[in-house]
mmCIF file of C-alpha atoms in Angstrom:
data_model
loop_
_atom_site.group_PDB
_atom_site.id
_atom_site.type_symbol
_atom_site.label_atom_id
_atom_site.label_comp_id
_atom_site.label_asym_id
_atom_site.label_seq_id
_atom_site.Cartn_x
_atom_site.Cartn_y
_atom_site.Cartn_z
ATOM 1 C CA UNK V 1 125.381 103.581 118.629
ATOM 2 C CA UNK V 2 124.689 107.186 120.218
ATOM 3 C CA UNK V 3 124.784 110.708 119.707
ATOM 4 C CA UNK V 4 126.831 111.993 122.447
ATOM 5 C CA UNK V 5 126.693 115.769 121.874
ATOM 6 C CA UNK V 6 124.402 118.605 120.039
ATOM 7 C CA UNK V 7 126.179 121.749 119.629
ATOM 8 C CA UNK V 8 124.026 125.000 118.444
ATOM 9 C CA UNK V 9 125.483 128.103 117.843
ATOM 10 C CA UNK V 10 123.523 131.142 116.522
ATOM 11 C CA UNK V 11 125.579 133.158 114.310
ATOM 12 C CA UNK V 12 124.866 136.172 111.836
ATOM 13 C CA UNK V 13 124.749 135.339 108.108
ATOM 14 C CA UNK V 14 124.850 137.682 105.350
ATOM 15 C CA UNK V 15 122.998 137.565 102.069
ATOM 16 C CA UNK V 16 126.082 139.064 100.411
ATOM 17 C CA UNK V 17 129.750 137.873 99.621
ATOM 18 C CA UNK V 18 130.923 141.056 101.446
ATOM 19 C CA UNK V 19 130.898 141.176 104.993
ATOM 20 C CA UNK V 20 130.207 144.929 105.317
ATOM 21 C CA UNK V 21 126.720 144.727 103.105
ATOM 22 C CA UNK V 22 124.154 143.998 105.709
ATOM 23 C CA UNK V 23 121.942 141.142 106.265
ATOM 24 C CA UNK V 24 118.880 142.825 107.372
ATOM 25 C CA UNK V 25 119.419 141.232 111.118
ATOM 26 C CA UNK V 26 119.025 137.773 109.626
ATOM 27 C CA UNK V 27 121.138 134.728 111.332
ATOM 28 C CA UNK V 28 121.778 131.200 111.375
ATOM 29 C CA UNK V 29 121.770 128.245 113.401
ATOM 30 C CA UNK V 30 125.113 125.842 112.781
ATOM 31 C CA UNK V 31 124.858 122.654 114.777
ATOM 32 C CA UNK V 32 127.346 119.751 115.021
ATOM 33 C CA UNK V 33 125.831 116.603 115.729
ATOM 34 C CA UNK V 34 128.629 114.283 117.674
ATOM 35 C CA UNK V 35 128.849 110.487 117.872
ATOM 36 C CA UNK V 36 130.363 107.583 120.012
ATOM 37 C CA UNK V 37 132.243 106.605 116.947
ATOM 38 C CA UNK V 38 136.143 107.098 116.777
ATOM 39 C CA UNK V 39 138.238 107.610 113.817
ATOM 40 C CA UNK V 40 141.661 109.047 113.548
ATOM 41 C CA UNK V 41 141.432 109.600 117.522
ATOM 42 C CA UNK V 42 138.136 111.965 117.334
ATOM 43 C CA UNK V 43 134.504 111.315 117.501
ATOM 44 C CA UNK V 44 132.914 111.314 113.882
ATOM 45 C CA UNK V 45 130.904 114.620 113.814
ATOM 46 C CA UNK V 46 127.944 115.458 111.421
ATOM 47 C CA UNK V 47 127.150 119.685 110.508
ATOM 48 C CA UNK V 48 124.133 121.340 109.357
ATOM 49 C CA UNK V 49 122.857 124.675 109.248
ATOM 50 C CA UNK V 50 119.624 125.962 108.758
ATOM 51 C CA UNK V 51 120.435 128.252 105.377
ATOM 52 C CA UNK V 52 120.306 131.975 104.448
ATOM 53 C CA UNK V 53 117.273 134.142 104.383
ATOM 54 C CA UNK V 54 115.872 132.399 107.902
ATOM 55 C CA UNK V 55 116.569 133.056 111.274
ATOM 56 C CA UNK V 56 118.409 130.715 113.950
ATOM 57 C CA UNK V 57 116.158 127.953 115.287
ATOM 58 C CA UNK V 58 118.092 127.745 118.818
ATOM 59 C CA UNK V 59 115.043 127.439 120.772
ATOM 60 C CA UNK V 60 113.198 124.778 119.290
ATOM 61 C CA UNK V 61 116.657 122.863 118.591
ATOM 62 C CA UNK V 62 117.835 123.070 122.357
ATOM 63 C CA UNK V 63 114.477 122.747 123.833
ATOM 64 C CA UNK V 64 112.540 120.266 122.042
ATOM 65 C CA UNK V 65 114.606 118.310 119.433
ATOM 66 C CA UNK V 66 118.161 118.019 120.588
ATOM 67 C CA UNK V 67 117.020 116.416 124.052
ATOM 68 C CA UNK V 68 115.033 113.562 122.244
ATOM 69 C CA UNK V 69 118.302 112.843 120.240
ATOM 70 C CA UNK V 70 120.246 112.701 123.155
ATOM 71 C CA UNK V 71 117.888 110.673 125.579
ATOM 72 C CA UNK V 72 117.214 107.975 122.704
ATOM 73 C CA UNK V 73 118.424 104.594 123.490
ATOM 74 C CA UNK V 74 121.326 103.063 121.016
ATOM 75 C CA UNK V 75 118.164 100.759 119.504
ATOM 76 C CA UNK V 76 115.939 103.924 119.058
ATOM 77 C CA UNK V 77 118.808 105.604 116.310
ATOM 78 C CA UNK V 78 120.806 102.617 115.311
ATOM 79 C CA UNK V 79 120.184 100.667 111.878
ATOM 80 C CA UNK V 80 119.386 96.923 111.623
ATOM 81 C CA UNK V 81 123.052 96.439 111.641
ATOM 82 C CA UNK V 82 123.858 98.443 114.725
ATOM 83 C CA UNK V 83 127.162 99.571 112.883
ATOM 84 C CA UNK V 84 125.489 103.246 112.120
ATOM 85 C CA UNK V 85 123.043 105.964 112.985
ATOM 86 C CA UNK V 86 119.712 105.478 110.878
ATOM 87 C CA UNK V 87 118.319 109.503 109.840
ATOM 88 C CA UNK V 88 114.739 107.851 109.262
ATOM 89 C CA UNK V 89 114.956 106.711 112.559
ATOM 90 C CA UNK V 90 116.314 109.891 114.259
ATOM 91 C CA UNK V 91 113.955 111.894 112.659
ATOM 92 C CA UNK V 92 110.849 109.695 114.022
ATOM 93 C CA UNK V 93 113.107 110.195 117.404
ATOM 94 C CA UNK V 94 112.930 114.095 116.764
ATOM 95 C CA UNK V 95 109.127 114.243 115.899
ATOM 96 C CA UNK V 96 108.156 111.952 118.898
ATOM 97 C CA UNK V 97 105.320 113.769 120.719
ATOM 98 C CA UNK V 98 104.764 116.546 117.918
ATOM 99 C CA UNK V 99 101.618 117.828 116.574
ATOM 100 C CA UNK V 100 100.393 116.397 113.332
ATOM 101 C CA UNK V 101 100.489 119.126 110.686
ATOM 102 C CA UNK V 102 102.659 121.492 112.665
ATOM 103 C CA UNK V 103 105.131 121.783 110.286
ATOM 104 C CA UNK V 104 105.451 125.641 109.740
ATOM 105 C CA UNK V 105 106.742 126.014 113.027
ATOM 106 C CA UNK V 106 109.275 123.483 113.348
ATOM 107 C CA UNK V 107 110.438 122.606 109.999
ATOM 108 C CA UNK V 108 113.824 124.626 109.537
ATOM 109 C CA UNK V 109 114.803 122.965 113.450
ATOM 110 C CA UNK V 110 114.212 119.759 112.430
ATOM 111 C CA UNK V 111 115.753 120.285 109.174
ATOM 112 C CA UNK V 112 118.952 121.649 110.308
ATOM 113 C CA UNK V 113 119.464 118.739 112.690
ATOM 114 C CA UNK V 114 118.424 116.154 110.038
ATOM 115 C CA UNK V 115 120.965 117.695 107.539
ATOM 116 C CA UNK V 116 123.882 117.023 110.309
ATOM 117 C CA UNK V 117 122.731 113.479 110.915
ATOM 118 C CA UNK V 118 122.764 112.215 107.244
ATOM 119 C CA UNK V 119 126.222 113.964 107.149
ATOM 120 C CA UNK V 120 127.581 112.074 110.109
ATOM 121 C CA UNK V 121 125.922 108.847 108.779
ATOM 122 C CA UNK V 122 127.555 109.181 105.444
ATOM 123 C CA UNK V 123 130.787 109.699 107.355
ATOM 124 C CA UNK V 124 130.459 106.879 109.518
ATOM 125 C CA UNK V 125 129.368 104.803 106.543
ATOM 126 C CA UNK V 126 132.384 105.695 104.647
ATOM 127 C CA UNK V 127 130.750 107.455 101.643
ATOM 128 C CA UNK V 128 130.113 110.028 99.932
ATOM 129 C CA UNK V 129 126.641 111.912 101.262
ATOM 130 C CA UNK V 130 124.847 111.355 97.936
ATOM 131 C CA UNK V 131 125.678 107.560 97.650
ATOM 132 C CA UNK V 132 124.491 107.123 101.078
ATOM 133 C CA UNK V 133 121.315 108.833 100.441
ATOM 134 C CA UNK V 134 121.002 106.719 97.271
ATOM 135 C CA UNK V 135 121.760 103.395 99.094
ATOM 136 C CA UNK V 136 119.239 104.406 101.971
ATOM 137 C CA UNK V 137 116.435 105.207 99.605
ATOM 138 C CA UNK V 138 116.948 102.746 97.186
ATOM 139 C CA UNK V 139 117.822 105.260 94.390
ATOM 140 C CA UNK V 140 120.550 104.262 92.028
ATOM 141 C CA UNK V 141 123.239 107.424 92.197
ATOM 142 C CA UNK V 142 124.273 108.857 88.918
ATOM 143 C CA UNK V 143 127.791 108.055 88.038
ATOM 144 C CA UNK V 144 129.912 110.985 87.816
ATOM 145 C CA UNK V 145 129.610 114.533 88.703
ATOM 146 C CA UNK V 146 126.649 115.619 90.502
ATOM 147 C CA UNK V 147 124.601 118.460 88.786
ATOM 148 C CA UNK V 148 124.357 121.331 91.232
ATOM 149 C CA UNK V 149 123.137 125.003 90.732
ATOM 150 C CA UNK V 150 123.982 128.093 92.371
ATOM 151 C CA UNK V 151 121.861 129.888 94.336
ATOM 152 C CA UNK V 152 122.022 133.883 94.762
ATOM 153 C CA UNK V 153 121.017 136.871 93.064
ATOM 154 C CA UNK V 154 119.860 138.798 95.589
ATOM 155 C CA UNK V 155 119.218 142.519 95.074
ATOM 156 C CA UNK V 156 122.437 144.859 95.891
ATOM 157 C CA UNK V 157 121.802 148.093 98.222
ATOM 158 C CA UNK V 158 123.987 149.756 95.496
ATOM 159 C CA UNK V 159 125.230 149.183 92.047
ATOM 160 C CA UNK V 160 122.792 146.319 91.712
ATOM 161 C CA UNK V 161 123.181 145.437 88.231
ATOM 162 C CA UNK V 162 126.702 145.540 87.802
ATOM 163 C CA UNK V 163 127.309 143.404 91.086
ATOM 164 C CA UNK V 164 125.159 140.985 90.011
ATOM 165 C CA UNK V 165 126.747 140.403 86.832
ATOM 166 C CA UNK V 166 129.736 140.198 88.466
ATOM 167 C CA UNK V 167 128.402 137.416 91.217
ATOM 168 C CA UNK V 168 127.236 134.921 88.029
ATOM 169 C CA UNK V 169 130.793 135.606 86.385
ATOM 170 C CA UNK V 170 132.231 134.531 89.740
ATOM 171 C CA UNK V 171 130.485 131.385 90.043
ATOM 172 C CA UNK V 172 130.869 130.721 86.356
ATOM 173 C CA UNK V 173 134.515 130.788 87.100
ATOM 174 C CA UNK V 174 133.966 128.447 90.022
ATOM 175 C CA UNK V 175 132.826 125.900 87.630
ATOM 176 C CA UNK V 176 128.788 126.323 87.974
ATOM 177 C CA UNK V 177 127.017 126.521 85.024
ATOM 178 C CA UNK V 178 123.359 126.611 86.306
ATOM 179 C CA UNK V 179 122.139 129.724 88.666
ATOM 180 C CA UNK V 180 119.173 130.848 90.694
ATOM 181 C CA UNK V 181 118.397 134.350 91.389
ATOM 182 C CA UNK V 182 115.925 136.099 93.438
ATOM 183 C CA UNK V 183 112.706 138.196 91.946
ATOM 184 C CA UNK V 184 109.707 139.630 93.360
ATOM 185 C CA UNK V 185 111.201 141.984 95.607
ATOM 186 C CA UNK V 186 111.492 145.040 93.153
ATOM 187 C CA UNK V 187 109.309 146.544 90.606
ATOM 188 C CA UNK V 188 108.758 144.311 87.447
ATOM 189 C CA UNK V 189 110.729 146.320 85.435
ATOM 190 C CA UNK V 190 113.558 146.214 87.815
ATOM 191 C CA UNK V 191 113.407 142.185 87.782
ATOM 192 C CA UNK V 192 113.551 142.340 84.007
ATOM 193 C CA UNK V 193 116.465 144.154 83.778
ATOM 194 C CA UNK V 194 118.154 141.723 86.500
ATOM 195 C CA UNK V 195 116.856 138.576 84.306
ATOM 196 C CA UNK V 196 118.389 139.968 81.044
ATOM 197 C CA UNK V 197 121.633 140.921 82.826
ATOM 198 C CA UNK V 198 122.027 137.302 84.131
ATOM 199 C CA UNK V 199 120.741 135.570 80.801
ATOM 200 C CA UNK V 200 123.604 137.573 78.854
ATOM 201 C CA UNK V 201 126.394 135.445 81.108
ATOM 202 C CA UNK V 202 124.517 132.554 80.584
ATOM 203 C CA UNK V 203 124.610 130.203 77.498
ATOM 204 C CA UNK V 204 120.672 130.187 77.329
ATOM 205 C CA UNK V 205 117.737 130.218 79.147
ATOM 206 C CA UNK V 206 117.764 126.858 80.637
ATOM 207 C CA UNK V 207 120.653 127.934 82.790
ATOM 208 C CA UNK V 208 118.954 130.316 84.690
ATOM 209 C CA UNK V 209 115.980 129.693 87.393
ATOM 210 C CA UNK V 210 114.015 132.309 89.418
ATOM 211 C CA UNK V 211 113.087 132.367 93.268
ATOM 212 C CA UNK V 212 110.027 134.649 93.562
ATOM 213 C CA UNK V 213 110.149 135.992 97.362
#
């Protein structure tokens, strides 16, 4: 059970649905973790990315963490049965030789790879990711739909209130029932208007969370 390749690409990513709106120079690392497990004639591959509102982590991924995974022996990454990658062992491998307590520097790089490793392990097991995580951590997965919320609500450079309202309505149309929006980047009076706008679109305040920047 080996990782045969790790591909990283740094790509620009915007906070807005309209590509014409600037991202503020932000980008993200997208990674693909390729294994030696073949399904339907192709290697099973897991994917991860370093989220929006951050910067790509190509340096840390390519210089420290990916090489450790690539150099690991089968027994260092495989689970007890030898039929899948153990994400916990992979994490230990990535962190080998790292300075204790230095997570602020490396957390996004490790997390991006960790996301892809969990993804590929669930695919190898043939399970939905939430079920695989539940079994791996001894936590019984919830039956039925998995509760999620939509995250967004960044300030728009123009027509902010109307665009925010349209964004929330669009997410509601997609089936989301709960929403998290950004606050803290504007005067309090503006943030209160934005919160009132969001609340007017939702059933009650329990459906809204704020993320202070």
